PDB file of C-alpha atoms in Angstrom:
ATOM      1  CA  ALA A   1      -0.684  48.474 -77.409  1.00 90.00           C
ATOM      2  CA  PHE A   2       2.641  49.883 -76.210  1.00 93.00           C
ATOM      3  CA  ALA A   3       3.153  46.959 -73.853  1.00 94.00           C
ATOM      4  CA  LEU A   4       2.440  44.409 -76.575  1.00 95.00           C
ATOM      5  CA  TRP A   5       4.132  45.798 -79.680  1.00 94.00           C
ATOM      6  CA  ARG A   6       7.531  44.199 -79.093  1.00 93.00           C
ATOM      7  CA  PHE A   7       5.820  40.862 -78.552  1.00 94.00           C
ATOM      8  CA  TRP A   8       3.983  41.259 -81.854  1.00 94.00           C
ATOM      9  CA  GLN A   9       7.218  42.250 -83.616  1.00 91.00           C
ATOM     10  CA  GLN A  10       9.440  39.526 -82.197  1.00 88.00           C
ATOM     11  CA  ARG A  11       6.955  36.675 -82.418  1.00 90.00           C
ATOM     12  CA  GLY A  12       6.002  37.427 -86.000  1.00 88.00           C
ATOM     13  CA  TYR A  13       2.595  39.105 -85.619  1.00 92.00           C
ATOM     14  CA  LEU A  14       3.320  42.464 -87.236  1.00 92.00           C
ATOM     15  CA  ASN A  15       0.342  42.209 -89.571  1.00 93.00           C
ATOM     16  CA  GLU A  16      -1.966  41.779 -86.582  1.00 94.00           C
ATOM     17  CA  ALA A  17      -0.232  44.646 -84.790  1.00 96.00           C
ATOM     18  CA  ARG A  18      -0.672  46.997 -87.742  1.00 96.00           C
ATOM     19  CA  GLY A  19      -4.375  46.269 -87.967  1.00 96.00           C
ATOM     20  CA  ARG A  20      -4.878  46.878 -84.265  1.00 96.00           C
ATOM     21  CA  PHE A  21      -2.902  50.128 -84.271  1.00 96.00           C
ATOM     22  CA  GLU A  22      -4.831  51.445 -87.240  1.00 97.00           C
ATOM     23  CA  SER A  23      -8.119  50.576 -85.528  1.00 96.00           C
ATOM     24  CA  ILE A  24      -7.064  52.366 -82.344  1.00 94.00           C
ATOM     25  CA  ALA A  25      -5.864  55.428 -84.262  1.00 95.00           C
ATOM     26  CA  ALA A  26      -9.176  55.586 -86.140  1.00 96.00           C
ATOM     27  CA  LEU A  27     -11.060  55.918 -82.834  1.00 95.00           C
ATOM     28  CA  GLY A  28      -9.606  59.393 -82.356  1.00 90.00           C
ATOM     29  CA  LEU A  29      -9.165  58.878 -78.626  1.00 87.00           C
ATOM     30  CA  ASP A  30      -8.360  61.886 -76.460  1.00 92.00           C
ATOM     31  CA  LEU A  31      -5.358  60.361 -74.683  1.00 93.00           C
ATOM     32  CA  GLU A  32      -3.201  61.773 -71.924  1.00 96.00           C
ATOM     33  CA  ARG A  33       0.027  63.147 -73.404  1.00 96.00           C
ATOM     34  CA  LEU A  34       2.174  60.371 -71.942  1.00 96.00           C
ATOM     35  CA  ASP A  35      -0.165  57.704 -73.347  1.00 96.00           C
ATOM     36  CA  GLN A  36      -0.156  59.454 -76.726  1.00 96.00           C
ATOM     37  CA  ALA A  37       3.651  59.403 -76.743  1.00 97.00           C
ATOM     38  CA  ARG A  38       3.702  55.687 -75.943  1.00 97.00           C
ATOM     39  CA  PHE A  39       1.164  54.911 -78.636  1.00 97.00           C
ATOM     40  CA  ALA A  40       3.056  56.993 -81.215  1.00 97.00           C
ATOM     41  CA  GLU A  41       6.347  55.270 -80.402  1.00 97.00           C
ATOM     42  CA  ALA A  42       4.795  51.825 -80.716  1.00 97.00           C
ATOM     43  CA  PHE A  43       2.952  52.597 -83.974  1.00 97.00           C
ATOM     44  CA  GLY A  44       6.182  54.028 -85.372  1.00 97.00           C
ATOM     45  CA  GLY A  45       8.009  50.861 -84.389  1.00 96.00           C
ATOM     46  CA  VAL A  46       5.501  48.600 -86.123  1.00 96.00           C
ATOM     47  CA  ALA A  47       5.621  50.731 -89.272  1.00 95.00           C
ATOM     48  CA  TYR A  48       9.431  50.702 -89.204  1.00 92.00           C
ATOM     49  CA  TRP A  49       9.532  46.919 -89.103  1.00 89.00           C
ATOM     50  CA  GLN A  50       7.113  46.839 -92.003  1.00 90.00           C
ATOM     51  CA  SER A  51       9.524  49.124 -93.944  1.00 86.00           C
ATOM     52  CA  ASP A  52       6.835  51.838 -94.081  1.00 92.00           C
ATOM     53  CA  ARG A  53       9.039  54.902 -93.660  1.00 89.00           C
ATOM     54  CA  PRO A  54       6.383  57.611 -94.172  1.00 92.00           C
ATOM     55  CA  THR A  55       4.165  56.212 -91.423  1.00 96.00           C
ATOM     56  CA  ALA A  56       7.108  55.517 -89.095  1.00 95.00           C
ATOM     57  CA  THR A  57       8.359  59.078 -89.557  1.00 95.00           C
ATOM     58  CA  VAL A  58       4.994  60.666 -88.710  1.00 96.00           C
ATOM     59  CA  TRP A  59       4.531  58.690 -85.499  1.00 97.00           C
ATOM     60  CA  TYR A  60       8.159  58.955 -84.393  1.00 97.00           C
ATOM     61  CA  GLU A  61       8.023  62.732 -84.849  1.00 97.00           C
ATOM     62  CA  ASP A  62       4.821  62.857 -82.837  1.00 97.00           C
ATOM     63  CA  ALA A  63       6.439  60.912 -79.997  1.00 98.00           C
ATOM     64  CA  LEU A  64       9.564  63.082 -80.042  1.00 98.00           C
ATOM     65  CA  ALA A  65       7.529  66.313 -79.907  1.00 98.00           C
ATOM     66  CA  ILE A  66       5.497  65.093 -76.934  1.00 98.00           C
ATOM     67  CA  TRP A  67       8.529  63.938 -74.951  1.00 98.00           C
ATOM     68  CA  GLN A  68      10.236  67.273 -75.622  1.00 98.00           C
ATOM     69  CA  GLU A  69       7.102  68.979 -74.344  1.00 97.00           C
ATOM     70  CA  LEU A  70       7.094  66.791 -71.219  1.00 97.00           C
ATOM     71  CA  GLY A  71      10.830  67.295 -70.682  1.00 97.00           C
ATOM     72  CA  ASP A  72      11.785  63.677 -69.887  1.00 97.00           C
ATOM     73  CA  GLN A  73      15.441  63.525 -70.943  1.00 97.00           C
ATOM     74  CA  ARG A  74      15.698  59.734 -71.142  1.00 97.00           C
ATOM     75  CA  GLU A  75      12.549  59.500 -73.236  1.00 98.00           C
ATOM     76  CA  ILE A  76      13.741  62.357 -75.454  1.00 98.00           C
ATOM     77  CA  ALA A  77      16.958  60.438 -76.086  1.00 98.00           C
ATOM     78  CA  ASN A  78      15.012  57.303 -76.977  1.00 97.00           C
ATOM     79  CA  ALA A  79      12.684  59.272 -79.266  1.00 98.00           C
ATOM     80  CA  LEU A  80      15.676  60.832 -81.060  1.00 98.00           C
ATOM     81  CA  PHE A  81      17.081  57.332 -81.560  1.00 96.00           C
ATOM     82  CA  ASN A  82      13.807  56.142 -83.066  1.00 96.00           C
ATOM     83  CA  ARG A  83      13.370  59.183 -85.304  1.00 95.00           C
ATOM     84  CA  ALA A  84      16.928  58.822 -86.615  1.00 93.00           C
ATOM     85  CA  PHE A  85      16.133  55.284 -87.691  1.00 86.00           C
ATOM     86  CA  ALA A  86      13.385  56.523 -89.971  1.00 87.00           C
ATOM     87  CA  ASP A  87      16.157  58.374 -91.821  1.00 83.00           C
ATOM     88  CA  SER A  88      18.329  55.263 -91.823  1.00 78.00           C
ATOM     89  CA  MET A  89      15.654  53.576 -93.956  1.00 75.00           C
ATOM     90  CA  VAL A  90      16.490  56.024 -96.743  1.00 69.00           C
ATOM     91  CA  ALA A  91      20.126  54.987 -96.433  1.00 63.00           C
ATOM     92  CA  MET A  92      19.059  51.342 -96.656  1.00 61.00           C
ATOM     93  CA  ALA A  93      17.396  52.091 -99.966  1.00 53.00           C
ATOM     94  CA  GLY A  94      20.533  53.798-101.290  1.00 56.00           C
ATOM     95  CA  LYS A  95      18.589  57.030-101.829  1.00 59.00           C
ATOM     96  CA  ALA A  96      19.644  59.166 -98.880  1.00 56.00           C
ATOM     97  CA  ALA A  97      20.617  62.757 -99.587  1.00 61.00           C
ATOM     98  CA  PRO A  98      23.579  63.996 -97.532  1.00 62.00           C
ATOM     99  CA  ASP A  99      21.382  66.362 -95.511  1.00 73.00           C
ATOM    100  CA  THR A 100      19.081  63.491 -94.508  1.00 73.00           C
ATOM    101  CA  LEU A 101      22.010  61.413 -93.326  1.00 79.00           C
ATOM    102  CA  ASP A 102      23.508  64.387 -91.486  1.00 84.00           C
ATOM    103  CA  ALA A 103      20.192  65.046 -89.754  1.00 88.00           C
ATOM    104  CA  GLY A 104      19.900  61.427 -88.663  1.00 88.00           C
ATOM    105  CA  ARG A 105      23.452  61.324 -87.307  1.00 91.00           C
ATOM    106  CA  ALA A 106      22.910  64.635 -85.509  1.00 94.00           C
ATOM    107  CA  MET A 107      19.885  63.176 -83.702  1.00 96.00           C
ATOM    108  CA  LEU A 108      21.916  60.147 -82.648  1.00 96.00           C
ATOM    109  CA  LEU A 109      24.758  62.310 -81.358  1.00 96.00           C
ATOM    110  CA  GLU A 110      22.289  64.480 -79.416  1.00 97.00           C
ATOM    111  CA  ALA A 111      20.809  61.330 -77.886  1.00 98.00           C
ATOM    112  CA  LEU A 112      24.303  60.051 -77.075  1.00 97.00           C
ATOM    113  CA  ASP A 113      25.055  63.221 -75.084  1.00 98.00           C
ATOM    114  CA  LEU A 114      21.780  62.849 -73.182  1.00 98.00           C
ATOM    115  CA  TYR A 115      22.395  59.203 -72.283  1.00 97.00           C
ATOM    116  CA  ARG A 116      25.950  59.919 -71.155  1.00 97.00           C
ATOM    117  CA  ALA A 117      24.743  62.799 -68.996  1.00 97.00           C
ATOM    118  CA  LEU A 118      22.232  60.414 -67.424  1.00 97.00           C
ATOM    119  CA  GLY A 119      24.867  57.707 -66.941  1.00 95.00           C
ATOM    120  CA  ASP A 120      22.686  55.297 -68.944  1.00 95.00           C
ATOM    121  CA  GLN A 121      25.086  52.778 -70.486  1.00 93.00           C
ATOM    122  CA  GLY A 122      22.299  50.741 -72.048  1.00 93.00           C
ATOM    123  CA  GLY A 123      21.013  53.804 -73.850  1.00 95.00           C
ATOM    124  CA  GLU A 124      24.541  54.740 -74.880  1.00 96.00           C
ATOM    125  CA  ALA A 125      25.036  51.251 -76.307  1.00 96.00           C
ATOM    126  CA  ASN A 126      21.865  51.628 -78.390  1.00 94.00           C
ATOM    127  CA  ILE A 127      23.142  54.879 -79.864  1.00 96.00           C
ATOM    128  CA  LEU A 128      26.520  53.343 -80.732  1.00 97.00           C
ATOM    129  CA  TRP A 129      24.566  50.607 -82.496  1.00 94.00           C
ATOM    130  CA  GLY A 130      22.596  53.253 -84.365  1.00 93.00           C
ATOM    131  CA  LEU A 131      25.765  55.053 -85.462  1.00 94.00           C
ATOM    132  CA  GLY A 132      27.114  51.741 -86.710  1.00 94.00           C
ATOM    133  CA  THR A 133      23.948  51.207 -88.724  1.00 88.00           C
ATOM    134  CA  PHE A 134      24.332  54.581 -90.434  1.00 86.00           C
ATOM    135  CA  SER A 135      27.955  53.737 -91.295  1.00 89.00           C
ATOM    136  CA  TYR A 136      27.006  50.309 -92.598  1.00 86.00           C
ATOM    137  CA  PHE A 137      24.239  51.504 -94.898  1.00 81.00           C
ATOM    138  CA  THR A 138      26.492  54.177 -96.334  1.00 81.00           C
ATOM    139  CA  ALA A 139      29.011  51.469 -97.295  1.00 82.00           C
ATOM    140  CA  ASP A 140      31.592  52.080 -94.555  1.00 88.00           C
ATOM    141  CA  ALA A 141      31.723  48.555 -93.173  1.00 91.00           C
ATOM    142  CA  ALA A 142      34.990  48.949 -91.234  1.00 95.00           C
ATOM    143  CA  THR A 143      33.726  51.967 -89.285  1.00 95.00           C
ATOM    144  CA  ALA A 144      30.417  50.181 -88.729  1.00 94.00           C
ATOM    145  CA  GLU A 145      32.203  47.186 -87.247  1.00 97.00           C
ATOM    146  CA  ASP A 146      33.993  49.433 -84.753  1.00 97.00           C
ATOM    147  CA  TRP A 147      30.721  51.033 -83.612  1.00 96.00           C
ATOM    148  CA  PHE A 148      29.022  47.632 -83.277  1.00 97.00           C
ATOM    149  CA  ARG A 149      31.877  46.117 -81.274  1.00 97.00           C
ATOM    150  CA  ARG A 150      31.805  49.054 -78.865  1.00 96.00           C
ATOM    151  CA  SER A 151      28.048  48.623 -78.613  1.00 96.00           C
ATOM    152  CA  VAL A 152      28.174  44.895 -77.892  1.00 95.00           C
ATOM    153  CA  GLU A 153      30.656  45.415 -75.055  1.00 95.00           C
ATOM    154  CA  LEU A 154      28.270  47.784 -73.279  1.00 94.00           C
ATOM    155  CA  HIS A 155      25.241  45.557 -73.902  1.00 93.00           C
ATOM    156  CA  ARG A 156      27.129  42.552 -72.581  1.00 92.00           C
ATOM    157  CA  ALA A 157      28.225  44.480 -69.486  1.00 91.00           C
ATOM    158  CA  ALA A 158      24.595  45.489 -68.889  1.00 88.00           C
ATOM    159  CA  GLY A 159      23.402  41.893 -69.306  1.00 89.00           C
ATOM    160  CA  ASP A 160      21.155  42.833 -72.230  1.00 89.00           C
ATOM    161  CA  ARG A 161      21.288  39.621 -74.238  1.00 88.00           C
ATOM    162  CA  THR A 162      18.723  40.795 -76.775  1.00 89.00           C
ATOM    163  CA  MET A 163      20.719  43.838 -77.827  1.00 90.00           C
ATOM    164  CA  GLU A 164      23.947  41.850 -77.575  1.00 92.00           C
ATOM    165  CA  ALA A 165      22.453  39.573 -80.240  1.00 92.00           C
ATOM    166  CA  TRP A 166      21.387  42.538 -82.393  1.00 92.00           C
ATOM    167  CA  SER A 167      24.876  44.029 -82.163  1.00 94.00           C
ATOM    168  CA  THR A 168      26.437  40.678 -83.039  1.00 96.00           C
ATOM    169  CA  HIS A 169      24.087  40.329 -86.005  1.00 94.00           C
ATOM    170  CA  MET A 170      25.230  43.721 -87.290  1.00 94.00           C
ATOM    171  CA  ILE A 171      28.883  42.823 -86.718  1.00 97.00           C
ATOM    172  CA  ALA A 172      28.209  39.889 -89.030  1.00 96.00           C
ATOM    173  CA  LYS A 173      26.855  42.263 -91.652  1.00 92.00           C
ATOM    174  CA  SER A 174      29.884  44.540 -91.373  1.00 94.00           C
ATOM    175  CA  LEU A 175      32.202  41.528 -91.718  1.00 95.00           C
ATOM    176  CA  ILE A 176      30.334  40.434 -94.855  1.00 93.00           C
ATOM    177  CA  GLY A 177      30.864  43.954 -96.161  1.00 90.00           C
ATOM    178  CA  GLN A 178      34.587  43.472 -95.650  1.00 93.00           C
ATOM    179  CA  ARG A 179      34.452  40.023 -97.279  1.00 93.00           C
ATOM    180  CA  ARG A 180      35.552  38.315 -94.050  1.00 96.00           C
ATOM    181  CA  PHE A 181      33.102  35.509 -94.595  1.00 96.00           C
ATOM    182  CA  ASP A 182      34.272  32.889 -92.087  1.00 96.00           C
ATOM    183  CA  GLU A 183      34.149  35.417 -89.246  1.00 97.00           C
ATOM    184  CA  ALA A 184      30.792  36.663 -90.485  1.00 97.00           C
ATOM    185  CA  ARG A 185      29.334  33.145 -90.444  1.00 97.00           C
ATOM    186  CA  ASP A 186      30.423  32.622 -86.827  1.00 97.00           C
ATOM    187  CA  CYS A 187      28.912  35.955 -85.715  1.00 96.00           C
ATOM    188  CA  ALA A 188      25.676  35.338 -87.581  1.00 97.00           C
ATOM    189  CA  ARG A 189      25.277  31.880 -86.073  1.00 97.00           C
ATOM    190  CA  HIS A 190      25.906  33.250 -82.590  1.00 96.00           C
ATOM    191  CA  ALA A 191      23.131  35.793 -83.128  1.00 96.00           C
ATOM    192  CA  LEU A 192      20.850  33.172 -84.683  1.00 97.00           C
ATOM    193  CA  LYS A 193      21.107  30.911 -81.643  1.00 96.00           C
ATOM    194  CA  HIS A 194      20.006  33.714 -79.360  1.00 94.00           C
ATOM    195  CA  PHE A 195      17.194  34.911 -81.628  1.00 94.00           C
ATOM    196  CA  ASN A 196      15.872  31.378 -81.907  1.00 94.00           C
ATOM    197  CA  GLU A 197      16.029  30.787 -78.148  1.00 93.00           C
ATOM    198  CA  ALA A 198      14.255  34.106 -77.574  1.00 90.00           C
ATOM    199  CA  GLY A 199      11.575  33.355 -80.180  1.00 90.00           C
ATOM    200  CA  ASP A 200      12.546  36.486 -82.124  1.00 91.00           C
ATOM    201  CA  ILE A 201      11.269  35.711 -85.626  1.00 91.00           C
ATOM    202  CA  SER A 202      12.329  39.096 -87.001  1.00 89.00           C
ATOM    203  CA  GLY A 203      15.904  38.501 -85.884  1.00 92.00           C
ATOM    204  CA  VAL A 204      15.944  34.974 -87.285  1.00 95.00           C
ATOM    205  CA  THR A 205      14.711  36.240 -90.637  1.00 93.00           C
ATOM    206  CA  LEU A 206      17.453  38.846 -90.959  1.00 92.00           C
ATOM    207  CA  VAL A 207      20.227  36.458 -89.947  1.00 96.00           C
ATOM    208  CA  LEU A 208      19.092  33.838 -92.454  1.00 96.00           C
ATOM    209  CA  ASP A 209      19.674  36.430 -95.173  1.00 93.00           C
ATOM    210  CA  GLU A 210      23.206  37.040 -93.882  1.00 93.00           C
ATOM    211  CA  LEU A 211      23.985  33.343 -93.893  1.00 96.00           C
ATOM    212  CA  ALA A 212      22.568  33.105 -97.421  1.00 95.00           C
ATOM    213  CA  GLN A 213      25.002  35.813 -98.537  1.00 93.00           C
ATOM    214  CA  VAL A 214      27.905  33.997 -96.890  1.00 95.00           C
ATOM    215  CA  ALA A 215      26.873  30.738 -98.561  1.00 96.00           C
ATOM    216  CA  VAL A 216      26.866  32.373-101.984  1.00 95.00           C
ATOM    217  CA  ALA A 217      30.241  33.997-101.297  1.00 94.00           C
ATOM    218  CA  VAL A 218      31.885  30.639-100.497  1.00 95.00           C
ATOM    219  CA  GLY A 219      30.333  28.853-103.474  1.00 95.00           C
ATOM    220  CA  GLU A 220      27.413  27.124-101.717  1.00 97.00           C
ATOM    221  CA  THR A 221      24.737  28.625-103.923  1.00 96.00           C
ATOM    222  CA  THR A 222      22.078  25.963-103.368  1.00 97.00           C
ATOM    223  CA  ARG A 223      22.397  26.383 -99.609  1.00 97.00           C
ATOM    224  CA  GLY A 224      22.185  30.112-100.104  1.00 97.00           C
ATOM    225  CA  GLY A 225      19.002  29.730-102.127  1.00 97.00           C
ATOM    226  CA  ARG A 226      17.394  27.598 -99.424  1.00 98.00           C
ATOM    227  CA  LEU A 227      18.252  30.053 -96.663  1.00 97.00           C
ATOM    228  CA  TRP A 228      17.051  32.948 -98.808  1.00 96.00           C
ATOM    229  CA  GLY A 229      13.764  31.140 -99.475  1.00 96.00           C
ATOM    230  CA  ALA A 230      13.297  30.355 -95.796  1.00 97.00           C
ATOM    231  CA  ALA A 231      13.834  34.019 -94.949  1.00 95.00           C
ATOM    232  CA  ARG A 232      11.280  35.145 -97.551  1.00 94.00           C
ATOM    233  CA  HIS A 233       8.767  32.662 -96.144  1.00 94.00           C
ATOM    234  CA  LEU A 234       9.256  33.862 -92.569  1.00 93.00           C
ATOM    235  CA  GLN A 235       9.002  37.437 -93.761  1.00 90.00           C
ATOM    236  CA  SER A 236       5.689  36.796 -95.520  1.00 89.00           C
ATOM    237  CA  ILE A 237       4.026  35.085 -92.567  1.00 88.00           C
ATOM    238  CA  SER A 238       5.386  37.459 -89.903  1.00 87.00           C
ATOM    239  CA  GLY A 239       4.992  40.788 -91.685  1.00 83.00           C
ATOM    240  CA  ALA A 240       8.660  41.684 -91.030  1.00 77.00           C
ATOM    241  CA  THR A 241       9.132  43.265 -94.448  1.00 74.00           C
ATOM    242  CA  LEU A 242      12.113  45.221 -93.149  1.00 70.00           C
ATOM    243  CA  ALA A 243      14.082  42.044 -93.881  1.00 67.00           C
ATOM    244  CA  ASP A 244      13.231  42.283 -97.570  1.00 67.00           C
ATOM    245  CA  TYR A 245      13.995  46.001 -97.516  1.00 59.00           C
ATOM    246  CA  VAL A 246      17.503  45.248 -96.224  1.00 65.00           C
ATOM    247  CA  SER A 247      17.962  42.428 -98.734  1.00 65.00           C
ATOM    248  CA  GLN A 248      16.966  44.703-101.614  1.00 62.00           C
ATOM    249  CA  ASN A 249      19.755  47.036-100.589  1.00 60.00           C
ATOM    250  CA  PHE A 250      22.146  44.350-101.787  1.00 59.00           C
ATOM    251  CA  ASP A 251      20.128  43.359-104.835  1.00 56.00           C
ATOM    252  CA  LEU A 252      19.573  46.876-106.152  1.00 47.00           C
ATOM    253  CA  PHE A 253      22.768  48.649-105.207  1.00 51.00           C
ATOM    254  CA  ASP A 254      25.327  45.817-104.977  1.00 66.00           C
ATOM    255  CA  LEU A 255      26.435  47.095-101.591  1.00 65.00           C
ATOM    256  CA  PHE A 256      30.069  46.129-100.908  1.00 71.00           C
ATOM    257  CA  GLY A 257      30.068  43.962-104.032  1.00 78.00           C
ATOM    258  CA  VAL A 258      28.476  41.083-102.083  1.00 84.00           C
ATOM    259  CA  GLN A 259      26.090  38.947-104.091  1.00 88.00           C
ATOM    260  CA  THR A 260      22.796  37.429-103.008  1.00 90.00           C
ATOM    261  CA  PRO A 261      21.100  34.246-104.315  1.00 93.00           C
ATOM    262  CA  PRO A 262      18.807  36.092-106.791  1.00 92.00           C
ATOM    263  CA  MET A 263      21.887  37.774-108.276  1.00 91.00           C
ATOM    264  CA  VAL A 264      23.768  34.554-109.064  1.00 94.00           C
ATOM    265  CA  MET A 265      21.232  31.748-109.488  1.00 96.00           C
ATOM    266  CA  ALA A 266      19.208  30.860-112.548  1.00 97.00           C
ATOM    267  CA  ALA A 267      15.510  31.510-111.994  1.00 97.00           C
ATOM    268  CA  ASP A 268      14.540  27.816-111.994  1.00 97.00           C
ATOM    269  CA  ASP A 269      17.354  26.867-109.621  1.00 97.00           C
ATOM    270  CA  LEU A 270      16.496  29.702-107.265  1.00 97.00           C
ATOM    271  CA  ALA A 271      12.796  28.813-107.283  1.00 97.00           C
ATOM    272  CA  ARG A 272      13.552  25.169-106.496  1.00 98.00           C
ATOM    273  CA  SER A 273      16.028  25.920-103.689  1.00 97.00           C
ATOM    274  CA  ALA A 274      13.858  28.681-102.235  1.00 97.00           C
ATOM    275  CA  ALA A 275      10.840  26.360-102.166  1.00 98.00           C
ATOM    276  CA  GLU A 276      12.884  23.770-100.276  1.00 98.00           C
ATOM    277  CA  GLY A 277      13.888  26.390 -97.728  1.00 97.00           C
ATOM    278  CA  ALA A 278      10.360  27.718 -97.385  1.00 97.00           C
ATOM    279  CA  ALA A 279       9.085  24.190 -96.739  1.00 97.00           C
ATOM    280  CA  MET A 280      11.243  23.788 -93.639  1.00 97.00           C
ATOM    281  CA  GLY A 281       9.764  24.420 -90.231  1.00 95.00           C
ATOM    282  CA  LEU A 282      11.401  27.035 -88.002  1.00 94.00           C
ATOM    283  CA  ASP A 283      13.419  24.564 -85.915  1.00 95.00           C
ATOM    284  CA  GLU A 284      14.447  22.711 -89.061  1.00 97.00           C
ATOM    285  CA  VAL A 285      15.707  25.780 -90.870  1.00 97.00           C
ATOM    286  CA  VAL A 286      17.586  27.035 -87.808  1.00 97.00           C
ATOM    287  CA  ALA A 287      19.303  23.649 -87.450  1.00 97.00           C
ATOM    288  CA  TYR A 288      20.162  23.737 -91.158  1.00 97.00           C
ATOM    289  CA  ALA A 289      21.566  27.257 -90.885  1.00 98.00           C
ATOM    290  CA  LEU A 290      23.770  26.259 -87.952  1.00 97.00           C
ATOM    291  CA  THR A 291      25.389  23.339 -89.792  1.00 90.00           C
ATOM    292  CA  SER A 292      28.524  23.572 -91.920  1.00 78.00           C
ATOM    293  CA  ASP A 293      27.463  21.009 -94.468  1.00 64.00           C
ATOM    294  CA  ASP A 294      24.272  19.799 -96.095  1.00 66.00           C
ATOM    295  CA  ALA A 295      23.722  16.885 -93.744  1.00 52.00           C
ATOM    296  CA  ALA A 296      20.641  18.689 -92.444  1.00 49.00           C
ATOM    297  CA  ARG A 297      19.298  19.645 -95.853  1.00 58.00           C
ATOM    298  CA  PRO A 298      15.529  19.341 -96.278  1.00 51.00           C
ATOM    299  CA  THR A 299      14.256  16.008 -97.531  1.00 52.00           C
ATOM    300  CA  THR A 300      10.658  17.048 -98.142  1.00 48.00           C
ATOM    301  CA  HIS A 301       9.110  19.206-100.796  1.00 45.00           C
ATOM    302  CA  PRO A 302       6.506  21.967-100.441  1.00 42.00           C
ATOM    303  CA  GLU A 303       3.780  19.768-101.851  1.00 42.00           C
ATOM    304  CA  ASP A 304       4.441  17.201 -99.106  1.00 40.00           C
ATOM    305  CA  ARG A 305       3.717  19.714 -96.316  1.00 39.00           C
TER     306      ARG A 305
END
């Protein structure tokens, strides 16, 4: 289960993963402590991507406690990183109390010290990315951008293209938050190309939402509606409901004053554009998202598919 969970997450099989993890947990297996820690980390990861904070928190805390018991410093640092992200979900929802945010940041800073002591630049880069995420979801986009740019440099130096893409994707978000839309579009497209090449459906889904926000900001509302609809479709079939959780942060709390398609489009117009986006295949929607005009707009309708 631990070996497979990232495959399930990236390829869009989170619903299958959740069912399998629940079945395994129900068996009540008497696992070795290391195996229990691995299982807890993976179950927490699946729950996180499904925006299920209570479940993610329980399993992440279990993993952290076991690694602290076993004394593996690198694994403790990773477990602190994961547990902090359960708190970041409260920030995403705009409901985080200051003590929750402080606790999450404290875990990240503790993990940062551990990774630096170990000389683990990849781990350090992950923590910088985490600190940027906390800044972003507490509406400090400029500080977030700085953390993400420091993170991407370390990931690039380590040759970690996956995390380089995730850092670039979050740079795009921080640029949107600063209303630097042309730069944001370029960053988002860079990340989208990598996510698509890697078959990372979760990453594609999140970036489509960013490009939808940019489209709305520059007056291309129909394009924005299509990209938003495509993202909702990918979310529904993959189980990556974290994407909707992030999107709702904009819809409900008007983060940075950036508008999303549901905030600006009439219901009928949004439904029509979203249906056109949802009708596109993955390659088609990625090609559409990477274009600067509507030359690649969909020519079919949902009922034709």
